[in-house]
C-alpha positions as YAML, in Angstrom:
chain: A
units: angstrom
residues:
- id: 1
  name: MET
  ca: [18.61, 0.48, 76.36]
- id: 2
  name: ARG
  ca: [22.29, 0.33, 77.35]
- id: 3
  name: ARG
  ca: [23.43, -2.48, 79.40]
- id: 4
  name: ASP
  ca: [24.46, -0.28, 82.56]
- id: 5
  name: ASP
  ca: [20.79, 1.02, 82.85]
- id: 6
  name: VAL
  ca: [19.23, -2.02, 82.93]
- id: 7
  name: LYS
  ca: [17.98, -2.92, 86.48]
- id: 8
  name: THR
  ca: [18.95, -6.42, 87.81]
- id: 9
  name: ASP
  ca: [16.62, -8.91, 89.84]
- id: 10
  name: THR
  ca: [16.44, -8.70, 93.52]
- id: 11
  name: PRO
  ca: [19.23, -11.53, 94.66]
- id: 12
  name: SER
  ca: [17.55, -14.49, 96.37]
- id: 13
  name: SER
  ca: [18.16, -14.95, 99.97]
- id: 14
  name: GLY
  ca: [20.67, -17.69, 99.47]
- id: 15
  name: SER
  ca: [22.72, -15.55, 97.09]
- id: 16
  name: LYS
  ca: [25.41, -12.70, 97.88]
- id: 17
  name: THR
  ca: [24.69, -9.26, 97.68]
- id: 18
  name: THR
  ca: [27.36, -6.87, 96.23]
- id: 19
  name: ALA
  ca: [27.73, -3.13, 97.41]
- id: 20
  name: PRO
  ca: [25.90, -0.26, 95.68]
- id: 21
  name: GLY
  ca: [27.68, 0.45, 92.20]
- id: 22
  name: VAL
  ca: [29.85, -2.77, 92.08]
- id: 23
  name: ARG
  ca: [29.59, -5.07, 89.04]
- id: 24
  name: THR
  ca: [29.96, -8.63, 88.90]
- id: 25
  name: ASP
  ca: [31.91, -8.69, 85.44]
- id: 26
  name: LEU
  ca: [35.43, -8.61, 84.72]
- id: 27
  name: ARG
  ca: [35.44, -5.17, 84.10]
- id: 28
  name: GLY
  ca: [33.47, -4.18, 87.31]
- id: 29
  name: ARG
  ca: [35.93, -6.20, 89.46]
- id: 30
  name: LEU
  ca: [39.13, -4.55, 88.27]
- id: 31
  name: HIS
  ca: [37.15, -1.50, 88.90]
- id: 32
  name: GLU
  ca: [36.94, -2.64, 92.65]
- id: 33
  name: VAL
  ca: [40.23, -3.50, 92.64]
- id: 34
  name: ILE
  ca: [41.92, -0.43, 90.96]
- id: 35
  name: PHE
  ca: [39.89, 2.35, 92.24]
- id: 36
  name: GLU
  ca: [38.20, 0.97, 95.81]
- id: 37
  name: ALA
  ca: [39.89, 0.40, 99.02]
- id: 38
  name: ASP
  ca: [37.06, -1.98, 100.78]
- id: 39
  name: THR
  ca: [38.01, -5.41, 99.65]
- id: 40
  name: PRO
  ca: [41.88, -7.15, 100.63]
- id: 41
  name: ALA
  ca: [42.47, -6.88, 96.89]
- id: 42
  name: GLY
  ca: [41.68, -3.34, 96.54]
- id: 43
  name: LYS
  ca: [43.77, -2.17, 99.41]
- id: 44
  name: ALA
  ca: [46.67, -4.34, 98.63]
- id: 45
  name: PHE
  ca: [46.41, -2.88, 94.96]
- id: 46
  name: ASP
  ca: [46.70, 0.61, 96.53]
- id: 47
  name: VAL
  ca: [49.26, -0.05, 98.95]
- id: 48
  name: VAL
  ca: [51.67, -1.56, 96.79]
- id: 49
  name: LEU
  ca: [50.97, 1.53, 94.41]
- id: 50
  name: LEU
  ca: [51.94, 4.10, 97.26]
- id: 51
  name: VAL
  ca: [54.98, 2.11, 97.90]
- id: 52
  name: ALA
  ca: [55.89, 2.22, 94.15]
- id: 53
  name: ILE
  ca: [55.26, 6.07, 94.20]
- id: 54
  name: LEU
  ca: [57.49, 6.66, 97.43]
- id: 55
  name: ALA
  ca: [60.30, 4.53, 95.74]
- id: 56
  name: SER
  ca: [59.90, 6.31, 92.29]
- id: 57
  name: VAL
  ca: [59.89, 9.97, 94.23]
- id: 58
  name: LEU
  ca: [62.82, 8.72, 95.85]
- id: 59
  name: ALA
  ca: [64.78, 7.80, 93.19]
- id: 60
  name: VAL
  ca: [64.12, 11.10, 91.27]
- id: 61
  name: ILE
  ca: [65.58, 12.94, 94.72]
- id: 62
  name: LEU
  ca: [68.73, 10.73, 94.58]
- id: 63
  name: GLU
  ca: [69.50, 11.32, 90.92]
- id: 64
  name: SER
  ca: [69.38, 15.15, 91.94]
- id: 65
  name: VAL
  ca: [72.41, 14.65, 93.93]
- id: 66
  name: ASN
  ca: [75.94, 14.80, 91.72]
- id: 67
  name: SER
  ca: [77.94, 12.26, 93.72]
- id: 68
  name: ILE
  ca: [75.02, 9.72, 93.65]
- id: 69
  name: ARG
  ca: [74.09, 10.15, 89.83]
- id: 70
  name: ILE
  ca: [77.60, 10.01, 88.63]
- id: 71
  name: GLU
  ca: [78.02, 6.42, 90.39]
- id: 72
  name: HIS
  ca: [74.64, 4.97, 90.22]
- id: 73
  name: ARG
  ca: [73.19, 6.85, 86.83]
- id: 74
  name: GLN
  ca: [72.15, 3.91, 84.97]
- id: 75
  name: LEU
  ca: [70.76, 2.18, 87.92]
- id: 76
  name: LEU
  ca: [68.58, 5.13, 88.54]
- id: 77
  name: ARG
  ca: [67.47, 5.71, 84.94]
- id: 78
  name: GLN
  ca: [66.37, 2.07, 84.65]
- id: 79
  name: ALA
  ca: [64.29, 2.43, 87.90]
- id: 80
  name: GLU
  ca: [63.04, 5.56, 86.43]
- id: 81
  name: TRP
  ca: [61.75, 3.82, 83.52]
- id: 82
  name: ALA
  ca: [60.58, 0.77, 85.09]
- id: 83
  name: PHE
  ca: [58.16, 2.87, 87.53]
- id: 84
  name: THR
  ca: [57.14, 4.83, 84.27]
- id: 85
  name: ILE
  ca: [55.96, 1.72, 82.45]
- id: 86
  name: LEU
  ca: [54.43, 0.53, 85.71]
- id: 87
  name: PHE
  ca: [52.44, 3.69, 85.89]
- id: 88
  name: THR
  ca: [51.46, 3.91, 82.40]
- id: 89
  name: LEU
  ca: [50.23, 0.54, 82.47]
- id: 90
  name: GLU
  ca: [48.06, 1.62, 85.59]
- id: 91
  name: TYR
  ca: [46.86, 4.60, 83.96]
- id: 92
  name: ALA
  ca: [45.66, 2.52, 81.05]
- id: 93
  name: LEU
  ca: [43.79, 0.26, 83.13]
- id: 94
  name: ARG
  ca: [42.05, 3.16, 85.19]
- id: 95
  name: LEU
  ca: [40.81, 4.59, 81.85]
- id: 96
  name: ALA
  ca: [39.72, 1.07, 80.81]
- id: 97
  name: THR
  ca: [37.76, 0.30, 83.98]
- id: 98
  name: VAL
  ca: [35.53, 3.27, 83.88]
- id: 99
  name: ARG
  ca: [32.64, 3.88, 82.03]
- id: 100
  name: ARG
  ca: [33.60, 7.31, 81.36]
- id: 101
  name: PRO
  ca: [37.07, 7.53, 80.41]
- id: 102
  name: ILE
  ca: [37.17, 11.15, 79.24]
- id: 103
  name: ARG
  ca: [35.70, 12.29, 82.62]
- id: 104
  name: TYR
  ca: [38.27, 10.62, 84.56]
- id: 105
  name: ALA
  ca: [41.02, 11.77, 82.20]
- id: 106
  name: PHE
  ca: [39.96, 15.26, 83.09]
- id: 107
  name: SER
  ca: [39.56, 14.73, 86.82]
- id: 108
  name: PHE
  ca: [42.26, 16.02, 89.43]
- id: 109
  name: TYR
  ca: [43.57, 12.47, 89.88]
- id: 110
  name: GLY
  ca: [43.35, 11.74, 86.31]
- id: 111
  name: LEU
  ca: [45.42, 14.75, 85.40]
- id: 112
  name: VAL
  ca: [47.90, 13.86, 88.24]
- id: 113
  name: ASP
  ca: [48.08, 10.35, 86.83]
- id: 114
  name: LEU
  ca: [48.99, 11.54, 83.43]
- id: 115
  name: LEU
  ca: [51.34, 14.29, 84.43]
- id: 116
  name: SER
  ca: [52.98, 11.72, 86.67]
- id: 117
  name: ILE
  ca: [54.22, 9.65, 83.47]
- id: 118
  name: ILE
  ca: [54.99, 12.31, 81.20]
- id: 119
  name: PRO
  ca: [58.05, 13.75, 82.10]
- id: 120
  name: THR
  ca: [60.03, 10.50, 81.45]
- id: 121
  name: TYR
  ca: [58.80, 10.44, 77.75]
- id: 122
  name: LEU
  ca: [59.47, 14.26, 77.42]
- id: 123
  name: SER
  ca: [62.94, 13.78, 78.64]
- id: 124
  name: LEU
  ca: [63.68, 11.98, 75.53]
- id: 125
  name: LEU
  ca: [63.42, 15.32, 73.61]
- id: 126
  name: LEU
  ca: [64.09, 17.70, 76.47]
- id: 127
  name: PRO
  ca: [66.75, 16.33, 78.92]
- id: 128
  name: GLY
  ca: [66.54, 17.24, 82.45]
- id: 129
  name: THR
  ca: [62.60, 17.44, 82.54]
- id: 130
  name: GLN
  ca: [62.35, 13.84, 84.29]
- id: 131
  name: SER
  ca: [63.12, 16.16, 87.38]
- id: 132
  name: LEU
  ca: [59.47, 17.06, 87.10]
- id: 133
  name: LEU
  ca: [58.33, 13.49, 88.08]
- id: 134
  name: VAL
  ca: [58.47, 14.67, 91.73]
- id: 135
  name: ILE
  ca: [54.72, 15.60, 90.98]
- id: 136
  name: ARG
  ca: [54.18, 11.87, 91.53]
- id: 137
  name: ALA
  ca: [54.20, 12.92, 95.45]
- id: 138
  name: LEU
  ca: [50.57, 14.26, 94.81]
- id: 139
  name: ARG
  ca: [49.51, 10.79, 94.19]
- id: 140
  name: LEU
  ca: [50.12, 9.89, 97.75]
- id: 141
  name: MET
  ca: [47.07, 11.71, 98.59]
- id: 142
  name: ARG
  ca: [45.26, 8.66, 97.84]
- id: 143
  name: VAL
  ca: [46.75, 7.25, 101.37]
- id: 144
  name: PHE
  ca: [43.84, 8.89, 103.18]
- id: 145
  name: ARG
  ca: [41.29, 6.56, 101.34]
- id: 146
  name: VAL
  ca: [43.41, 3.47, 101.61]
- id: 147
  name: LEU
  ca: [44.11, 3.75, 105.35]
- id: 148
  name: LYS
  ca: [40.61, 4.70, 106.09]
- id: 149
  name: LEU
  ca: [41.41, 7.93, 107.13]
- id: 150
  name: ALA
  ca: [38.05, 9.38, 105.73]
- id: 151
  name: ARG
  ca: [37.81, 11.75, 108.58]
- id: 152
  name: PHE
  ca: [40.81, 13.53, 107.20]
- id: 153
  name: VAL
  ca: [39.71, 13.71, 103.92]
- id: 154
  name: GLY
  ca: [36.47, 15.16, 105.23]
- id: 155
  name: GLU
  ca: [38.83, 17.98, 107.20]
- id: 156
  name: GLY
  ca: [40.58, 18.50, 103.63]
- id: 157
  name: GLU
  ca: [37.18, 19.28, 102.16]
- id: 158
  name: VAL
  ca: [36.71, 21.90, 104.90]
- id: 159
  name: ILE
  ca: [39.92, 23.56, 104.03]
- id: 160
  name: GLN
  ca: [39.33, 23.59, 100.56]
- id: 161
  name: ALA
  ca: [35.69, 25.10, 101.15]
- id: 162
  name: ALA
  ca: [36.91, 27.95, 103.10]
- id: 163
  name: LEU
  ca: [39.59, 28.82, 100.78]
- id: 164
  name: ARG
  ca: [37.17, 28.83, 97.92]
- id: 165
  name: ALA
  ca: [34.87, 30.84, 99.68]
- id: 166
  name: SER
  ca: [37.63, 33.32, 100.91]
- id: 167
  name: MET
  ca: [38.78, 34.03, 97.28]
- id: 168
  name: PRO
  ca: [36.65, 37.10, 96.52]
- id: 169
  name: LYS
  ca: [37.64, 38.91, 99.77]
- id: 170
  name: ILE
  ca: [41.32, 37.82, 99.39]
- id: 171
  name: THR
  ca: [41.30, 38.97, 95.65]
- id: 172
  name: VAL
  ca: [39.58, 42.11, 96.50]
- id: 173
  name: PHE
  ca: [42.28, 42.62, 99.50]
- id: 174
  name: LEU
  ca: [45.21, 41.91, 97.24]
- id: 175
  name: LEU
  ca: [44.28, 44.69, 94.69]
- id: 176
  name: ALA
  ca: [44.26, 46.83, 97.45]
- id: 177
  name: VAL
  ca: [47.51, 45.96, 98.27]
- id: 178
  name: CYS
  ca: [48.64, 46.33, 94.89]
- id: 179
  name: MET
  ca: [47.82, 49.96, 94.63]
- id: 180
  name: VAL
  ca: [49.19, 50.69, 98.10]
- id: 181
  name: VAL
  ca: [52.61, 49.51, 96.77]
- id: 182
  name: LEU
  ca: [52.03, 51.15, 93.48]
- id: 183
  name: VAL
  ca: [51.55, 54.76, 95.23]
- id: 184
  name: VAL
  ca: [54.47, 53.64, 97.72]
- id: 185
  name: GLY
  ca: [56.59, 53.10, 94.97]
- id: 186
  name: ALA
  ca: [55.71, 56.15, 92.94]
- id: 187
  name: ALA
  ca: [56.34, 58.20, 96.11]
- id: 188
  name: MET
  ca: [59.90, 56.59, 97.17]
- id: 189
  name: HIS
  ca: [60.74, 56.90, 93.56]
- id: 190
  name: LEU
  ca: [59.94, 60.77, 93.98]
- id: 191
  name: ILE
  ca: [61.62, 61.26, 97.56]
- id: 192
  name: GLU
  ca: [64.62, 59.33, 97.14]
- id: 193
  name: GLY
  ca: [65.66, 59.09, 93.50]
- id: 194
  name: ASP
  ca: [68.57, 57.53, 91.86]
- id: 195
  name: GLU
  ca: [70.95, 58.63, 94.47]
- id: 196
  name: ALA
  ca: [69.55, 55.86, 96.76]
- id: 197
  name: GLY
  ca: [68.73, 53.18, 94.66]
- id: 198
  name: PHE
  ca: [65.07, 54.06, 93.43]
- id: 199
  name: SER
  ca: [66.12, 54.57, 89.94]
- id: 200
  name: ASP
  ca: [62.55, 53.69, 88.69]
- id: 201
  name: ILE
  ca: [58.95, 53.09, 89.76]
- id: 202
  name: PRO
  ca: [59.21, 49.64, 89.27]
- id: 203
  name: THR
  ca: [62.44, 49.14, 91.32]
- id: 204
  name: SER
  ca: [60.63, 51.17, 94.02]
- id: 205
  name: MET
  ca: [57.63, 48.92, 94.06]
- id: 206
  name: TYR
  ca: [59.94, 45.78, 94.19]
- id: 207
  name: TRP
  ca: [61.50, 47.99, 97.58]
- id: 208
  name: ALA
  ca: [57.60, 48.53, 98.69]
- id: 209
  name: VAL
  ca: [56.73, 44.96, 98.24]
- id: 210
  name: VAL
  ca: [59.93, 43.46, 99.96]
- id: 211
  name: THR
  ca: [59.44, 45.96, 102.96]
- id: 212
  name: MET
  ca: [55.51, 45.72, 103.23]
- id: 213
  name: THR
  ca: [56.03, 41.66, 103.61]
- id: 214
  name: THR
  ca: [58.72, 42.12, 106.19]
- id: 215
  name: VAL
  ca: [61.06, 40.42, 104.15]
- id: 216
  name: GLY
  ca: [63.51, 43.03, 104.28]
- id: 217
  name: TYR
  ca: [66.58, 42.45, 101.86]
- id: 218
  name: GLY
  ca: [68.24, 45.76, 102.73]
- id: 219
  name: ASP
  ca: [69.57, 45.86, 99.12]
- id: 220
  name: ILE
  ca: [67.81, 49.28, 98.82]
- id: 221
  name: THR
  ca: [67.27, 51.36, 101.69]
- id: 222
  name: PRO
  ca: [65.98, 55.17, 101.95]
- id: 223
  name: GLN
  ca: [68.39, 57.81, 103.12]
- id: 224
  name: THR
  ca: [66.43, 60.89, 103.81]
- id: 225
  name: THR
  ca: [64.31, 61.38, 106.92]
- id: 226
  name: ILE
  ca: [61.09, 61.50, 104.89]
- id: 227
  name: GLY
  ca: [62.08, 58.52, 103.25]
- id: 228
  name: LYS
  ca: [62.86, 56.42, 106.30]
- id: 229
  name: SER
  ca: [59.46, 57.80, 107.94]
- id: 230
  name: LEU
  ca: [57.35, 56.63, 104.96]
- id: 231
  name: ALA
  ca: [59.29, 53.12, 105.35]
- id: 232
  name: ALA
  ca: [58.69, 52.82, 108.93]
- id: 233
  name: LEU
  ca: [54.84, 53.38, 108.01]
- id: 234
  name: VAL
  ca: [55.19, 50.64, 105.20]
- id: 235
  name: MET
  ca: [56.59, 48.15, 107.73]
- id: 236
  name: ILE
  ca: [54.06, 48.50, 110.52]
- id: 237
  name: THR
  ca: [51.11, 48.61, 107.98]
- id: 238
  name: GLY
  ca: [53.06, 45.16, 106.68]
- id: 239
  name: TYR
  ca: [52.04, 43.43, 110.19]
- id: 240
  name: GLY
  ca: [48.69, 44.30, 109.70]
- id: 241
  name: ILE
  ca: [48.08, 43.24, 106.15]
- id: 242
  name: ILE
  ca: [49.84, 39.80, 107.14]
- id: 243
  name: ALA
  ca: [46.98, 39.30, 109.38]
- id: 244
  name: VAL
  ca: [44.08, 40.19, 107.07]
- id: 245
  name: PRO
  ca: [44.01, 37.14, 105.18]
- id: 246
  name: THR
  ca: [44.18, 34.78, 107.88]
- id: 247
  name: GLY
  ca: [41.16, 36.50, 109.36]
- id: 248
  name: ILE
  ca: [39.26, 35.89, 106.15]
- id: 249
  name: VAL
  ca: [39.75, 32.51, 106.02]
- id: 250
  name: THR
  ca: [39.37, 31.97, 109.56]
- id: 251
  name: ALA
  ca: [35.60, 33.48, 109.62]
- id: 252
  name: GLU
  ca: [34.98, 31.07, 106.47]
- id: 253
  name: PHE
  ca: [36.22, 28.04, 108.53]
- id: 254
  name: THR
  ca: [33.16, 28.80, 111.10]
- id: 255
  name: ARG
  ca: [30.55, 28.47, 108.17]
- id: 256
  name: VAL
  ca: [31.71, 25.12, 106.70]
- id: 257
  name: ARG
  ca: [30.55, 21.77, 108.09]
- id: 258
  name: THR
  ca: [32.38, 18.90, 108.00]
- id: 259
  name: ARG
  ca: [30.59, 16.41, 105.48]
- id: 260
  name: ARG
  ca: [30.99, 12.70, 105.77]
- id: 261
  name: THR
  ca: [33.11, 10.86, 103.29]
- id: 262
  name: GLY
  ca: [33.94, 7.39, 102.38]
- id: 263
  name: THR
  ca: [36.46, 5.44, 100.44]
- id: 264
  name: GLN
  ca: [34.21, 4.57, 97.12]
- id: 265
  name: SER
  ca: [34.57, 6.07, 93.69]
- id: 266
  name: CYS
  ca: [32.30, 6.56, 90.97]
- id: 267
  name: PRO
  ca: [32.26, 3.61, 88.45]
- id: 268
  name: ALA
  ca: [31.75, 5.86, 85.54]
- id: 269
  name: CYS
  ca: [34.36, 8.50, 85.93]
- id: 270
  name: GLY
  ca: [36.32, 7.27, 88.90]
- id: 271
  name: VAL
  ca: [35.96, 10.21, 90.89]
- id: 272
  name: ASP
  ca: [35.95, 9.80, 94.71]
- id: 273
  name: LEU
  ca: [32.64, 9.90, 96.16]
- id: 274
  name: LYS
  ca: [32.08, 12.64, 99.03]
- id: 275
  name: ASP
  ca: [29.00, 11.17, 100.05]
- id: 276
  name: PRO
  ca: [29.01, 7.41, 100.91]
- id: 277
  name: ASP
  ca: [25.05, 7.52, 100.67]
- id: 278
  name: ALA
  ca: [24.71, 9.44, 97.59]
- id: 279
  name: ARG
  ca: [22.86, 7.72, 94.62]
- id: 280
  name: PHE
  ca: [24.05, 9.48, 91.95]
- id: 281
  name: CYS
  ca: [27.75, 10.92, 90.99]
- id: 282
  name: ALA
  ca: [27.83, 14.71, 91.81]
- id: 283
  name: ARG
  ca: [30.44, 15.15, 88.91]
- id: 284
  name: CYS
  ca: [28.76, 13.22, 85.90]
- id: 285
  name: GLY
  ca: [25.43, 11.99, 86.89]
- id: 286
  name: ALA
  ca: [25.81, 8.13, 86.89]
- id: 287
  name: GLN
  ca: [23.76, 6.09, 88.86]
- id: 288
  name: LEU
  ca: [25.85, 4.44, 91.80]
- id: 289
  name: HIS
  ca: [23.32, 2.10, 93.10]
- id: 290
  name: ALA
  ca: [22.38, -1.35, 91.20]
...
């Protein structure tokens, strides 16, 4: 039997109880500091981490400005490597403090943590890829957990659930729009021809997309009366098309209920727990209560 599966004795009345899923060994304490935000040490760690993320993203943005890059190139590169080494150590600690590091590595936050350090090392082979470091901004989503804004996390879950439920309907709708674009593009190629710039069906389809989305670059315009009439019909249809996805997603919002969320994370895979009262992790199945 594994050590993690052994049940501990009920603490005596004079002993201090621990929160569900929190271990008292070094690995457990590190997990509590790195992944949780319920203790002063854990909150301080996350606040320092968020400040470092903001500073690193700001350094990447400043480096993209030619005048600043020329004057402070060496300083910005040193700062970039310092932040990358810091985040690499943090990523290694996250893998070391969870019981199932592979699970965490392939979770959303695990992949974001990994992608936030790869560009710097990749820049040694492919100069310029360090601009991709702005992906570190995605790590700022942890601010909702750090600042106890669990209600906002719950609202984010509602949006995610509504978009997921809307995907089949929106996919069918987009396929229908693509067919309309194909038909209209072919018709405009036949009506206008090369003289008006509709030299082929792909070019005419490009015009149909630009017109239907009401962007209207004006680089290609119909010249004949029939072409203009068809263009007017496509423009009017475009306004109706824009409203359809909004209605689909709005309808799904009414079917989704906000769920309670907490600031705890699974000690096995590191994923944030959506239900603070859950006994098992919904992702990896690990037991959460000691």
